Steps between C-alpha positions, in 0.01 A plus 500: 500500500658570162708294258862605448595345165860537384519725194520294181353191669133601466424208267705247700355540850172316479368501854604545860350335808568596859435222754490498878716222648437303818638678806741215592690552175870433552766768453734233362328510158531876459761530229476627143182339375421187306336374184128457572375143552846363419687240708736774623210683667498446879198307634433793735392707198202265461355654819465830308145437383291803591494752214522853641520672164504410132603706198483386137608647167276786394412582859583825676529596866236412758374719786301368793184697581538763776346280773701181425871418500749217485610461861877487572691445821255312727553134604228394250673675211768354275846473657634379166368542148593324178514699176444277197566644154390318182682582176400453138804482271376337177807602296736343759706816547801413714690686770202700628512609863176642636441727795120539490274482803222672693507830686277518809392834643421499870355737753516518878132603504336168584194438286173374645512150347771249413471354149524131419527297179304183425605284205185330368440267207652178373791346687799513262565136412498238224141419604399814307473373141392685184451296181667616174330637189205671668380857428351511851550293815404601853666416830382612841647513848283509811551684828236310693257628759649254756846652451373859524273416794796373701737781396245776569401365843658799679336752262138391554263649408663789312735300272789642296502776239664448160635817336718371212552179300776369271390230252769263375535238227768424239525509118191290423281717726228704323268600784477480882206566732496503879146397597349553846213298649295542818244239611480362147439842343761652270611848605663767282824378336796594719722547194512394136709535187329361190797597280784369713848586370800329661711809427273738688420393853436730791281543805148619425367741762138417580267795440333407830652279767328161508440311826565127538308343787539165677309247289573674167696319232712611204566346159790608279393409147754501215444473126782364279573467128728210396421496124870542417614219734539136402579376850332507840552816708569429866475718807845620607747785545630534143348752261401205275321340798183657633360657815154619606540732797363817655677706765258687727623804693274549801476618863504431792776239465402146601696176530439378146760496224357270238153366428520269200366172366640214295311301233399140578765290325277188484231689309760637260641152434149368433438790261805412288399134489710331771299187595712353779786611723744252648585585858728609641556765234875561475 
C-alpha cells in the first residue's frame, strides 16, 4: 500500500484512513462523497468502523511480509470500503481540489495467512480528559484479558502473531507505549515511541513477530504535554482533541475489530471535586 499525494499538496494532506464497511451497505449512498462526521454524511457510513489501513504525514509505503496479505474477494472481505482523508489548511487557502489517495498492489498468489487489524487503546470520547498546564500527564487504554480470551477462542492455544504496529495520538502527545502482559507478568513492549511526533506517524515493523495468547492483556499508554493550554483537552476527532490508540497488524485474522476501554466517569467527577449528582443527569 502506498500513499498517492497530489503534487503541491504534501503539506495539506494530513492523514488517510481506509475502513471496511458492513456488508449490507446500501448502493443508494454511493455518490460523490461527503464531509466527514457532518450532518450530510449518510448514517450507513457509520458502519465503516474497521480500519484496514492507515497512512499519516511523514509515512511512506507499507509492504506486508511475504507470508501475510490483506485478503480481497472472499465473503469475509470488504465489499465496500470508505476512504477518509484529513486535511490541514492553517492558512485557509481557498479553491483547492485534492485528488490524493492510496494505491494498493495486489497479487493472485494467495499468501499463507490473512492479516487483520485490531484497534486498541482508549475509546475516543469526551470521557478521555487531560487537564491543562501540565508538562506530563498519562492516559491509558486497556484491551482486557476477558476481551482477548473471547476473541481468541478459535485460535487456542496458538494465539495470533503481531508483525507491525501504528501508534496514534494528536498534538499534545509526547510518547506512546503498547504494553503486553501475560499472567500478571509484563512481556517485551510490543511497540513504543518515546519521542512521538504528530507529523511523523507510520507502522513500525516488529523485529520479531510477537504472539498474543488467550488470557493476555494489552495497555496502550500515552504521555501528553499541555503546558501551553489553558483549557481542558478532551478526547475527540479534532486535532486539538486527543486520542490514545494503537493499531496492531496481525495474523491469522480473527473476529475482533476494536479492543478499548473507557475511563470511569464517576471517579473522574470525584477527582475534580463533584460532591453530588442530581439524577437523572440531562
